[in-house]
Coordinates of C-alpha atoms and ligand atoms in Angstrom, one line a residue:
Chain N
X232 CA -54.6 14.7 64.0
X233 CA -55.7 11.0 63.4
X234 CA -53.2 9.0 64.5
X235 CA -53.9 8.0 68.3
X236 CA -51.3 9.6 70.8
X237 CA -48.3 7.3 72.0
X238 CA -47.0 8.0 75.4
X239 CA -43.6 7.4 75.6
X240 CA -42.9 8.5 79.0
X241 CA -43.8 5.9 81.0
X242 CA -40.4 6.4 83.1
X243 CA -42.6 9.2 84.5
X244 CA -45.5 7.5 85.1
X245 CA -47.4 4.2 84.0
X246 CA -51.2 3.7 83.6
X247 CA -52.4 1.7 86.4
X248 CA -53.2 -1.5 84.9
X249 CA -57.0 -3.0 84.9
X250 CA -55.9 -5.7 86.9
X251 CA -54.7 -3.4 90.0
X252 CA -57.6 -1.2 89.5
X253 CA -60.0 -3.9 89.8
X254 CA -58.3 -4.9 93.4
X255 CA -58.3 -1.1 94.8
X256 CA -61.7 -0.6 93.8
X257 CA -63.6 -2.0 96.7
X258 CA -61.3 -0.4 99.0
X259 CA -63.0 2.6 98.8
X260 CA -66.4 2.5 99.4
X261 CA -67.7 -1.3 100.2
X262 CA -64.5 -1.8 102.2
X263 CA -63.6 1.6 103.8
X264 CA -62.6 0.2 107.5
X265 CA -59.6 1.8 109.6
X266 CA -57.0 -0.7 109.8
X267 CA -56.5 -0.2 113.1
X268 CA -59.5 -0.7 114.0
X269 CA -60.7 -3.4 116.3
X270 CA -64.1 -4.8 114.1
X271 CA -64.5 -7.3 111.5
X272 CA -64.4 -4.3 108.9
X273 CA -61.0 -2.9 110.4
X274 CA -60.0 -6.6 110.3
X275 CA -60.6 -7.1 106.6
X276 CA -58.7 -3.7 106.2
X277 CA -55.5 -4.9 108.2
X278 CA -55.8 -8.3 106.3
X279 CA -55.5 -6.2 102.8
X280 CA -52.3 -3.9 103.9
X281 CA -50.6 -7.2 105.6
X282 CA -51.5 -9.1 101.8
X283 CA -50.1 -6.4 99.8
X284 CA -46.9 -5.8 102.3
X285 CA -46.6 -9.3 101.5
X286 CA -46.7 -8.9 98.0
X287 CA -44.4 -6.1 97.8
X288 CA -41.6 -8.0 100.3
X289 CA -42.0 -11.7 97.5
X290 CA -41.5 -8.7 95.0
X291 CA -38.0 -8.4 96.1
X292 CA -37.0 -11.1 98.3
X293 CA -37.5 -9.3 101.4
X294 CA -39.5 -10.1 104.7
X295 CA -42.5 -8.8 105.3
X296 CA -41.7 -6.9 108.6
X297 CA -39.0 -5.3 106.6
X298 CA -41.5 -3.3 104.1
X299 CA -42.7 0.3 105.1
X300 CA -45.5 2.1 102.6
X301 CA -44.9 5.6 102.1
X302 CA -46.5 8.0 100.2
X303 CA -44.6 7.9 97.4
X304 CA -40.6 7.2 95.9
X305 CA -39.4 10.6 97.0
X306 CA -40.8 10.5 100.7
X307 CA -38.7 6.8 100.5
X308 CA -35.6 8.6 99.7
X309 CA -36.4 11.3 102.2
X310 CA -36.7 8.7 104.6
X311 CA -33.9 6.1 104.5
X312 CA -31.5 8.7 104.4
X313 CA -33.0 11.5 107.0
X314 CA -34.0 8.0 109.4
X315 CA -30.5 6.9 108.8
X316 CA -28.5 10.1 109.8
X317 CA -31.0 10.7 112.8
X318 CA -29.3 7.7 114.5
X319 CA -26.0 7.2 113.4
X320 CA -23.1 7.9 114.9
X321 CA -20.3 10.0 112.1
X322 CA -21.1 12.8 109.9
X323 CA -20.2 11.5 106.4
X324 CA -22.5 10.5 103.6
X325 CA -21.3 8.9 100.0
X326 CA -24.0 9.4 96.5
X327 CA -23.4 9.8 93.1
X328 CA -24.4 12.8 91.0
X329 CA -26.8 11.2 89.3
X330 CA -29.2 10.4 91.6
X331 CA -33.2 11.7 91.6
X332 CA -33.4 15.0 93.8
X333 CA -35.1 13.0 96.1
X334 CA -31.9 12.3 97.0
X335 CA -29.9 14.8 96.0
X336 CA -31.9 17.6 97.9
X337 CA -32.0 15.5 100.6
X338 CA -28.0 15.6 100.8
X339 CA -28.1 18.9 100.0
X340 CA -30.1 19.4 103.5
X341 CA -28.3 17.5 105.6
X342 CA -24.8 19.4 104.2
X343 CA -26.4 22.3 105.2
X344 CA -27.1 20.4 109.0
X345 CA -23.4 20.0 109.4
X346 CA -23.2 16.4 107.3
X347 CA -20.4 15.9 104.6
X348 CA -21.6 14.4 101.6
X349 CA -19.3 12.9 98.7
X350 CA -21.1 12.9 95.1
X351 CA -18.8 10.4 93.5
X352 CA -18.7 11.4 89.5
X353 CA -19.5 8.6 87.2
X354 CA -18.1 7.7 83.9
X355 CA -19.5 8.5 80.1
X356 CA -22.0 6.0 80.4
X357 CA -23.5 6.4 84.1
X358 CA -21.5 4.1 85.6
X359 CA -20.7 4.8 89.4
X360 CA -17.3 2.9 90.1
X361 CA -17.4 0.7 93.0
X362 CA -13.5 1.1 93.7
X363 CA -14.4 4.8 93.8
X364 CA -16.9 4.2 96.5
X365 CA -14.4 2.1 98.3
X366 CA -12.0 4.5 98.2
X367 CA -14.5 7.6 99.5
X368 CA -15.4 5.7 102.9
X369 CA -14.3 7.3 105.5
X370 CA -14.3 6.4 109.6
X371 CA -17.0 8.5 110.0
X372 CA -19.2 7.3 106.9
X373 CA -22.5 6.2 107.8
X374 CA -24.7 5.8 104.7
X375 CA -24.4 4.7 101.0
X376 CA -26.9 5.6 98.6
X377 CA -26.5 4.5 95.1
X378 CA -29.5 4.3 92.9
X379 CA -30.4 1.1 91.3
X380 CA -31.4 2.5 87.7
X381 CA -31.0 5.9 86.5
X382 CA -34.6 7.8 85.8
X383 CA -32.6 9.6 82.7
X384 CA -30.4 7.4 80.8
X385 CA -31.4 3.5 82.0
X386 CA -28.1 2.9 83.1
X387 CA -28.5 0.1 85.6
X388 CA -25.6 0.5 88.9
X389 CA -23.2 -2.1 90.2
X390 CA -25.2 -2.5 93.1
X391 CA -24.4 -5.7 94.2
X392 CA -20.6 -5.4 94.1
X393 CA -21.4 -1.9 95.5
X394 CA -23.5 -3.7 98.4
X395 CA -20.6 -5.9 98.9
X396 CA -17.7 -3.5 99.6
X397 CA -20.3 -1.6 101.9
X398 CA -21.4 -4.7 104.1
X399 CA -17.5 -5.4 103.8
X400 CA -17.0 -2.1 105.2
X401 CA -20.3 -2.6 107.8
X402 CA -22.0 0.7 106.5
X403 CA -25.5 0.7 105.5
X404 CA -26.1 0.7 102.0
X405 CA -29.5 2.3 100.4
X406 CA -30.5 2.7 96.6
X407 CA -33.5 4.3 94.8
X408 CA -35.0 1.3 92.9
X409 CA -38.1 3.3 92.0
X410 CA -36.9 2.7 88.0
X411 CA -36.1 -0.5 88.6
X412 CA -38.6 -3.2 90.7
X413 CA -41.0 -4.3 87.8
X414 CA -38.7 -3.7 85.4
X415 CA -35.3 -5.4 85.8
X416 CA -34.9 -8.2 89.0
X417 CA -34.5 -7.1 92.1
X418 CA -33.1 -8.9 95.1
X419 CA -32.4 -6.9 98.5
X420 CA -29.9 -10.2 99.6
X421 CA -28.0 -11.0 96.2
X422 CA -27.6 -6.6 95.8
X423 CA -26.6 -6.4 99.5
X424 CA -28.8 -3.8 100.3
X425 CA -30.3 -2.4 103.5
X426 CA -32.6 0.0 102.6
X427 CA -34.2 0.3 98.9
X428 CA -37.0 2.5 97.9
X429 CA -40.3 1.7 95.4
X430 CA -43.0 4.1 94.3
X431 CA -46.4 2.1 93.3
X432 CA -47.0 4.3 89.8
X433 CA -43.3 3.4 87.9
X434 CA -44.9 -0.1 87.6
X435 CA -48.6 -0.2 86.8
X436 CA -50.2 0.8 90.0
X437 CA -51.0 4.2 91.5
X438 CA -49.9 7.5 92.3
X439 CA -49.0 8.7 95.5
X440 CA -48.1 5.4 97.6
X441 CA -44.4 3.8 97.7
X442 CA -42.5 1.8 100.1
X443 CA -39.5 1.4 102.0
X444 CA -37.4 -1.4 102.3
X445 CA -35.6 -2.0 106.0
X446 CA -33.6 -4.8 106.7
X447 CA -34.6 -6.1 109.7
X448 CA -32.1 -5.4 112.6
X449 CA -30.9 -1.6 111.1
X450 CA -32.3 1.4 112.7
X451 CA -33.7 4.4 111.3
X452 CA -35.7 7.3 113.4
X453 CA -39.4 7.5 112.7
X454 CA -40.7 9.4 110.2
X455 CA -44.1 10.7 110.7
X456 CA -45.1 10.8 114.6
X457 CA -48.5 9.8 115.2
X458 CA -50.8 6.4 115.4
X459 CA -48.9 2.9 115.5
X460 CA -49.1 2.1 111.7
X461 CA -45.8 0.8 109.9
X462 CA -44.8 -0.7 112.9
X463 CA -44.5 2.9 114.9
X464 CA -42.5 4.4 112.2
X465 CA -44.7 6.2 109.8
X466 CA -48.0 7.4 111.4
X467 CA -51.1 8.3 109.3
X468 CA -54.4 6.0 108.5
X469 CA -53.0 3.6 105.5
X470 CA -53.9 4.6 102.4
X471 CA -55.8 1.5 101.9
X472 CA -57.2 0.8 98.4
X473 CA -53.6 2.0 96.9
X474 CA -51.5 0.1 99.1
X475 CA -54.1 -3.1 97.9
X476 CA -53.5 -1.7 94.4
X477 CA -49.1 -1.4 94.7
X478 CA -49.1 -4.6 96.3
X479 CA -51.2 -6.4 93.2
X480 CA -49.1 -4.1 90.5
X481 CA -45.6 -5.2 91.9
X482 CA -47.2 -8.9 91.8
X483 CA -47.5 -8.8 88.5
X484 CA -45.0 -7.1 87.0
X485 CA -42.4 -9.6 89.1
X486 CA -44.6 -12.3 87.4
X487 CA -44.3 -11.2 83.7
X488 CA -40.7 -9.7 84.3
X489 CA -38.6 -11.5 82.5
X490 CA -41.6 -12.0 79.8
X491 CA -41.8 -8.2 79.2
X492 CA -38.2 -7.5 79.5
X493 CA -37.0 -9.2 76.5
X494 CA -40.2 -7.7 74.4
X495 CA -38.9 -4.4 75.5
X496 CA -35.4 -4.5 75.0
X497 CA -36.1 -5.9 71.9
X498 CA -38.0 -2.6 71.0
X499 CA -35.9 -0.9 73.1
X500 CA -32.7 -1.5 70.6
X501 CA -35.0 -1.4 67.3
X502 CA -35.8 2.5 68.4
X503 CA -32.1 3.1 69.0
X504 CA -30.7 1.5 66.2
X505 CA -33.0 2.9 63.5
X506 CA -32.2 6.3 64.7
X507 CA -28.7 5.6 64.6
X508 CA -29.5 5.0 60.9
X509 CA -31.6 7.3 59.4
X510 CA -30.4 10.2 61.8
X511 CA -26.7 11.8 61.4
X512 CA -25.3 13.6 64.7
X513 CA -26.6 12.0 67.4
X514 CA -25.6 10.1 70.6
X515 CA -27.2 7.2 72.6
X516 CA -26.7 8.3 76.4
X517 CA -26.3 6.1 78.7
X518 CA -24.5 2.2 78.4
X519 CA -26.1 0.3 75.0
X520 CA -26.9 -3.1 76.8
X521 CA -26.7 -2.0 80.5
X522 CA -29.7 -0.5 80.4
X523 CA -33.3 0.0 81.8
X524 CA -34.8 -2.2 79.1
X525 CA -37.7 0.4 78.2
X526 CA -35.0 3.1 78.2
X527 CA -34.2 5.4 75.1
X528 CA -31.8 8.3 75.5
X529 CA -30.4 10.2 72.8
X530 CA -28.8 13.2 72.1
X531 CA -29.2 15.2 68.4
X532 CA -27.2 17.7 68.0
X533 CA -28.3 21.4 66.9
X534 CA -31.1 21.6 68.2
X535 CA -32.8 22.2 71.7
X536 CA -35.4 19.1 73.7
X537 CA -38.6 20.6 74.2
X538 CA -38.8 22.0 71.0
X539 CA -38.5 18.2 69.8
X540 CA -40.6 17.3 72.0
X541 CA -43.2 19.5 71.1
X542 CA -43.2 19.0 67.6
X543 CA -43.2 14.7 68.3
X544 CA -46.1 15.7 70.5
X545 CA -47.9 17.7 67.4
X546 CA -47.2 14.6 66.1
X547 CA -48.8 12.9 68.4
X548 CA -45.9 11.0 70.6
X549 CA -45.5 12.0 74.3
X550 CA -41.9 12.1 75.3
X551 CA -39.6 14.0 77.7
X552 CA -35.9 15.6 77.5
X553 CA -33.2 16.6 79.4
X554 CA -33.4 20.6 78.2
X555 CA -32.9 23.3 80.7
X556 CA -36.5 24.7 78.8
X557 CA -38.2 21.6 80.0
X558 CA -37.2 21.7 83.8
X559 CA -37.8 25.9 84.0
X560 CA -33.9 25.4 85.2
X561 CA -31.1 27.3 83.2
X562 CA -29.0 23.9 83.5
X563 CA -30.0 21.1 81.5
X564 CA -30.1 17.8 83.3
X565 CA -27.4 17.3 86.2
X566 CA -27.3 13.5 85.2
X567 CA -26.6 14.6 81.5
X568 CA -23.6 16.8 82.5
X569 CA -22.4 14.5 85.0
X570 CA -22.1 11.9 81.9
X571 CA -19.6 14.5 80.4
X572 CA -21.4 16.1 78.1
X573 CA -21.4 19.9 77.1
X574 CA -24.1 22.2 77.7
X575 CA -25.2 22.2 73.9
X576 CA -25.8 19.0 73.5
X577 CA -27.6 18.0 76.6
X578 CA -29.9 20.4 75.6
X579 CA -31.1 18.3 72.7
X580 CA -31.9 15.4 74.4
X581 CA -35.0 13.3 74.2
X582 CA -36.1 9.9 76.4
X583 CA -38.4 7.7 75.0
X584 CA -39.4 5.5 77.4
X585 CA -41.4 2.3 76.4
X586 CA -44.4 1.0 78.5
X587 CA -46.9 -2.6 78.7
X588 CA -48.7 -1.3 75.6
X589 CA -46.2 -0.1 73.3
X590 CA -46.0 -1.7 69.9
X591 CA -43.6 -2.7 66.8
X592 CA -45.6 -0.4 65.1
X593 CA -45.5 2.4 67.7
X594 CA -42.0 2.1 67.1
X595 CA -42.2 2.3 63.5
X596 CA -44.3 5.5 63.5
X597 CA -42.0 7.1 65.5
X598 CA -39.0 5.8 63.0
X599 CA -41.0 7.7 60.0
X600 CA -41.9 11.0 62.3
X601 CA -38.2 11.5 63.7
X602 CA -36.1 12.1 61.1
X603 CA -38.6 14.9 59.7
X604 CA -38.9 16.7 62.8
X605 CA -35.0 16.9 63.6
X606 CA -34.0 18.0 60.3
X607 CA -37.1 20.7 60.3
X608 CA -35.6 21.9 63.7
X609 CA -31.8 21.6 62.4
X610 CA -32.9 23.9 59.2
X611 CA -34.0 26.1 61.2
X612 CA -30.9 25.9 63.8
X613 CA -27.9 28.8 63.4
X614 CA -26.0 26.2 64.8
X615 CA -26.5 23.8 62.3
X616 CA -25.9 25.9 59.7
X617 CA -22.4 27.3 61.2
X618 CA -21.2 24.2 61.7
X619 CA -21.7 22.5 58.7
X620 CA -20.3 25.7 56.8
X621 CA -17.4 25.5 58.6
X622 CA -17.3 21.3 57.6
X623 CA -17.8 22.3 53.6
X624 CA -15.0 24.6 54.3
Chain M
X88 CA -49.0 26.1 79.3
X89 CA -48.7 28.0 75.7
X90 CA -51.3 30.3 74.1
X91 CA -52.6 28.8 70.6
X92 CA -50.9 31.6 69.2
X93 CA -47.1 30.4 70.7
X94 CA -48.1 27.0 69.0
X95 CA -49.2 28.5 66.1
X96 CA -45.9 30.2 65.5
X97 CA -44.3 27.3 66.6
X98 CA -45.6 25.0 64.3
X99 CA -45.3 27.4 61.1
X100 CA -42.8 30.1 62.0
X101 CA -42.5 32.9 60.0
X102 CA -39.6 34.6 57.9
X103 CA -37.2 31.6 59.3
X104 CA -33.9 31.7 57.2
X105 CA -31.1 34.0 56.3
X106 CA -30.9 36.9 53.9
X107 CA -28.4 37.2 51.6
X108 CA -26.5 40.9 51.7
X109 CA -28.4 41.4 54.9
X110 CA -28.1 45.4 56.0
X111 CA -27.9 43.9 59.6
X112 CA -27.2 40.5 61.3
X113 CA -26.7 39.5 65.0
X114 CA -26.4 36.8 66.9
X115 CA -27.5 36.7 70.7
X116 CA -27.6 34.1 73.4
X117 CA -25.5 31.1 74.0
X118 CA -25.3 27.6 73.6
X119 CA -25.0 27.3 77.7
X120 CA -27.9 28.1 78.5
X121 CA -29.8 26.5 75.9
X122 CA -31.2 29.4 73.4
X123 CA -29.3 31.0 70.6
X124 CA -31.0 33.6 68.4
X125 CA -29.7 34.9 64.8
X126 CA -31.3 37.8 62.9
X127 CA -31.1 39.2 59.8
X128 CA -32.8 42.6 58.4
X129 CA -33.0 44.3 55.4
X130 CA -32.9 48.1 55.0
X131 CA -34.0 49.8 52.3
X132 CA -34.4 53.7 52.8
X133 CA -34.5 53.7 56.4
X134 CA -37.1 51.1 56.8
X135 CA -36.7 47.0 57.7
X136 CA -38.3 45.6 54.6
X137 CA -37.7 42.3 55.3
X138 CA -36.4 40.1 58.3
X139 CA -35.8 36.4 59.0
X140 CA -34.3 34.3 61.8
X141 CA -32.7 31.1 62.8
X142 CA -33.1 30.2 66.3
X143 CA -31.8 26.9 68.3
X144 CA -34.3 27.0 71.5
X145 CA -37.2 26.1 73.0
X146 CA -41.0 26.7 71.8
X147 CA -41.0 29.8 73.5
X148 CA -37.4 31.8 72.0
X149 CA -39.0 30.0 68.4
X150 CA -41.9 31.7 69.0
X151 CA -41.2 35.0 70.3
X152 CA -38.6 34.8 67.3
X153 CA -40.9 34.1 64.5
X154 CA -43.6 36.9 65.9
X155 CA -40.8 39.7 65.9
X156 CA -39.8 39.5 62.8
X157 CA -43.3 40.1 61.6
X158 CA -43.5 43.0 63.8
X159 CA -40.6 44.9 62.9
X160 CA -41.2 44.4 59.1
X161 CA -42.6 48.3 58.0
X162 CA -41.1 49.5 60.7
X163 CA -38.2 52.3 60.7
X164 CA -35.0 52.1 62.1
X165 CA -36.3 54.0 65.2
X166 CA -39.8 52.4 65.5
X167 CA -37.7 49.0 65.8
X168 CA -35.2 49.8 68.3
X169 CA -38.5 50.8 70.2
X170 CA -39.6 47.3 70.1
X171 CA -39.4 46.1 73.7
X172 CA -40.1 42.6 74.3
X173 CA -42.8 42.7 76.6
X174 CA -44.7 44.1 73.4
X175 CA -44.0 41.0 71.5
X176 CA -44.8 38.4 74.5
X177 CA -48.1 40.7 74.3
X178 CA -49.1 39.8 70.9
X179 CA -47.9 35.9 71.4
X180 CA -50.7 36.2 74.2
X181 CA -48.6 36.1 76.7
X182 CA -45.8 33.4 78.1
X183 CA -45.6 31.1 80.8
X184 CA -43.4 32.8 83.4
X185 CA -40.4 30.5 84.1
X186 CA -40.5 31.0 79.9
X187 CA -39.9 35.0 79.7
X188 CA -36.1 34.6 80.2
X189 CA -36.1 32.7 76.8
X190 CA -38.2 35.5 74.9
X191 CA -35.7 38.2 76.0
X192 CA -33.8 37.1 72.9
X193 CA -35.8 38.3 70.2
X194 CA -35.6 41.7 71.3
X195 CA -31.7 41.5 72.0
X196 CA -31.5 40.1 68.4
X197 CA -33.5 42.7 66.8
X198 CA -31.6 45.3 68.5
X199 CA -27.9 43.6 67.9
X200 CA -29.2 43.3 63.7
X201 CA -30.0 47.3 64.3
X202 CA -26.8 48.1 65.6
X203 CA -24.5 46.3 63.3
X204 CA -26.8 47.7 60.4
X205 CA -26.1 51.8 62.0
X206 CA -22.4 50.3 62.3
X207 CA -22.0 49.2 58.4
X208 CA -23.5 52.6 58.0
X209 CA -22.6 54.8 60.3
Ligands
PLP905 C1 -35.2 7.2 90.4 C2 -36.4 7.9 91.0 N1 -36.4 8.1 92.3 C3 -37.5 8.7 92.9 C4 -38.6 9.1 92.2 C5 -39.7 9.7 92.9 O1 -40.8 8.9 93.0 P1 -42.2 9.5 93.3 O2 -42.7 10.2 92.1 O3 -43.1 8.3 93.7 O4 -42.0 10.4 94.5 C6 -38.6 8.9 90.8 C7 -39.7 9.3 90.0 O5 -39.6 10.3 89.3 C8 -37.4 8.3 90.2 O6 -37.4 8.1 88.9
ZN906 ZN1 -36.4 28.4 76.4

């Protein structure tokens, strides 16, 4: 192999860029103080978690005071939506089903602890209908959860009109924006949200740290007993240098947002339409323009997602699907189906999703590869082969 | 998470295709859950002379696929049904475990080709 490896998957993770790891560097030997210490080296450490809170709030129009780190997206989820049922007073919880599992499971747990929970179905391309959630609040509703941007397909929510019929309503209104701070604007006021959650390593910085946005005034239970940190609400000593390095990673990608944004969409569409050109029977999932803008989704029919996926990696692109093969599930992806498609297709699908470093001609190689690699697969698919004797018929 | 021997097959499976006037063909799995297998064998006096496949899977069923056809060629009638597929996972070097459910096909293949060849001429 001498072409150099492309990773298209940056929807599962992102390098963390120079930049950040040059800030979370001295974190973690020259400057290793407790932030709750007293001294002039716990001082410095305080001063670095209150900088990069700060960071992370500018990030998304939020207060300072109103930004929690976590330990990653999921435990955000976990959080908001555990912390908010803790308190409140009704039984009756309203999602979509195409949330993350950090929120799904977590539903699934508290349906299981007596709560109802209403997974509103969305339309073909991911759309969750804000009439619908009108129309599923109940008197006994006490949380909203909606995710910003899907994970899967890129389709980017409603939220703010879905925000507006749930402050209208006076129920709190979470979403999972881990897919979407850095990568499309964010704005806890103009969305009308009151909880949203952020994981560090979607946007350039590091594994393992996230946050959680509370607006001040709404009250969710603690969520790790313990020391003061995160104002009483999420014990544990700060994981200092990655909290430094989130807060400088979310800085910058607000900065160059709208910069990277149209580069990437522009990309973005270049990879979807040239498959749509030199590829028969295959679907874009997900809306065409209402979407994550480093987002490719597509379905090809005939033949199954990992083993496309491990012949683009032979090839040397890193990608991920939808396939039941890929999650070790004997469902292929929930978001998939929810979208309305059968079984067979979603098996064949493959995301692409662009990052910082991709390239016009990372795009191109991947133009020249595809085509080869489906119609190897497809030749070698019963399916295929059925269906187009039955066409000639 | 694969042996070099599951890539290997992967990437240059054997005997994939159809045979014309096949002695025996199935068809096992189902689009649902995200593996189909067809087989085709050729029997000449009691023996499988030749055998190809088409399979719509993952890396694994492809695989597992590709490496039983090249073990039942030679074989009789008999010596094939014997085939089990823990045999064949054996010689791929073994497969991940959440991945055995999708290997169970080659052996049901093999075995639905037998038995719609010992139906044709029964
Ligand atoms: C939409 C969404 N929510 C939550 C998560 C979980 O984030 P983390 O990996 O930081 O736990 C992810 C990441 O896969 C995600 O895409
Ligand atoms: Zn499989």
């Amino acid at each position: 192999m001498n072409h150099k490896m492309i990773y298209l998957d940056n929807a599962a993770t992102t390098a963390v860029r120079p930049e950040v790891l040059d800030a979370m560097l001295p974190w973690f030997s020259a400057h290793y103080g407790n932030p709750s210490s007293i001294h002039a080296a716990g001082r410095e450490a305080k001063i670095a978690v209150e900088t990069a809170r700060k960071q992370v709030a500018a990030a998304i129009g939020a207060l300072p005071q109103e930004i929690y780190f976590t330990g990653c997206g999921s435990e955000s989820d976990n959080w908001a939506i555990r912390g908010l049922a803790d308190v409140a007073k009704g039984r009756h919880i309203i999602t979509s089903a195409i949330e993350h599992h950090a929120v799904l499971h977590t539903c699934e747990y508290l349906e299981k602890k007596g709560y109802e929970v209403t997974y509103l179905p969305v339309d073909e391309y991911g759309f969750v209908s804000p009439q619908a959630v009108k129309d599923a609040i109940r008197g006994d509703t006490i949380l909203i959860t909606v995710m910003t941007a899907n994970n899967e397909i890129g389709t980017v929510e409603p939220i703010a009109e879905i925000g507006a019929i749930a402050k209208e309503a006076g129920i709190p209104f979470h979403t999972d924006a881990v897919q979407a701070v850095g990568a499309i604007p964010v704005d806890v006021n103009a969305m009308n949200v009151d909880m949203l959650s952020m994981s560090a390593h979607k946007l350039g910085g590091p594994k393992g740290v996230g946050a959680l946005y509370v607006r001040k005034g709404l009250r969710i239970s603690p969520f790790i007993f313990g020391g003061a940190q995160e104002h009483n609400r999420r014990a544990g000593t700060e994981n200092l240098a990655s909290i430094v390095g989130m807060g400088k990673a979310i800085e910058i990608a607000a900065a160059e947002l709208e910069e990277h944004g149209k580069r990437l969409t522009k990309l973005r569409d270049k990879l979807i339409g040239g498959v749509l050109k030199t590829i028969p029977d295959v679907r874009l999932n997900g809306h065409p323009t209402q979407r994550l803008p480093n987002n490719f989704n597509m379905c090809f029919r005939y033949i199954e997602g990992e083993s496309l996926l491990m012949r683009l990696d032979l090839a040397g692109v890193e990608g991920s699907s939808g396939s039941a093969c890929t999650s070790g599930s004997l469902d292929p992806s929930h978001v998939l189906l929810a979208i309305g498609l059968p079984h067979e297709i979603a098996h064949g699908s493959l995301r692409l999703t662009l990052g910082l470093d991709t390239t016009q001609e990372d795009i191109d190689y991947v133009l020249s590869k595809l085509p080869g690699i489906v119609q190897v697969l497809r030749d070698m698919s019963p399916l295929y082969h059925m269906d187009k004797a039955k066409e000639n018929a | 998470m694969y042996s070099d021997k599951v890539m290997d097959h992967f990437e240059h499976p054997r005997n994939v295709g159809e045979i014309d006037n096949a002695s025996g063909s199935g068809t096992v799995g189902n689009a649902k859950c995200g593996d189909i297998m067809k087989m085709d064998i050729k029997v000449e006096n009691g023996v499988i002379v030749d055998a190809k496949f088409k399979t719509f899977g993952c890396c694994a069923a492809v695989a597992t696929s590709s490496m039983a056809t090249e073990m039942i060629k030679g074989k009789t009638i008999e010596e094939a049904l014997a085939l089990t597929n823990k045999q064949v996972m054996d010689e791929l070097g073994g497969l991940p475990p959440v991945k055995i459910h999708c290997s169970v096909l080659a052996e049901e293949s093999i075995r639905a080709a037998l038995e719609d060849y010992q139906k044709k001429h029964a």
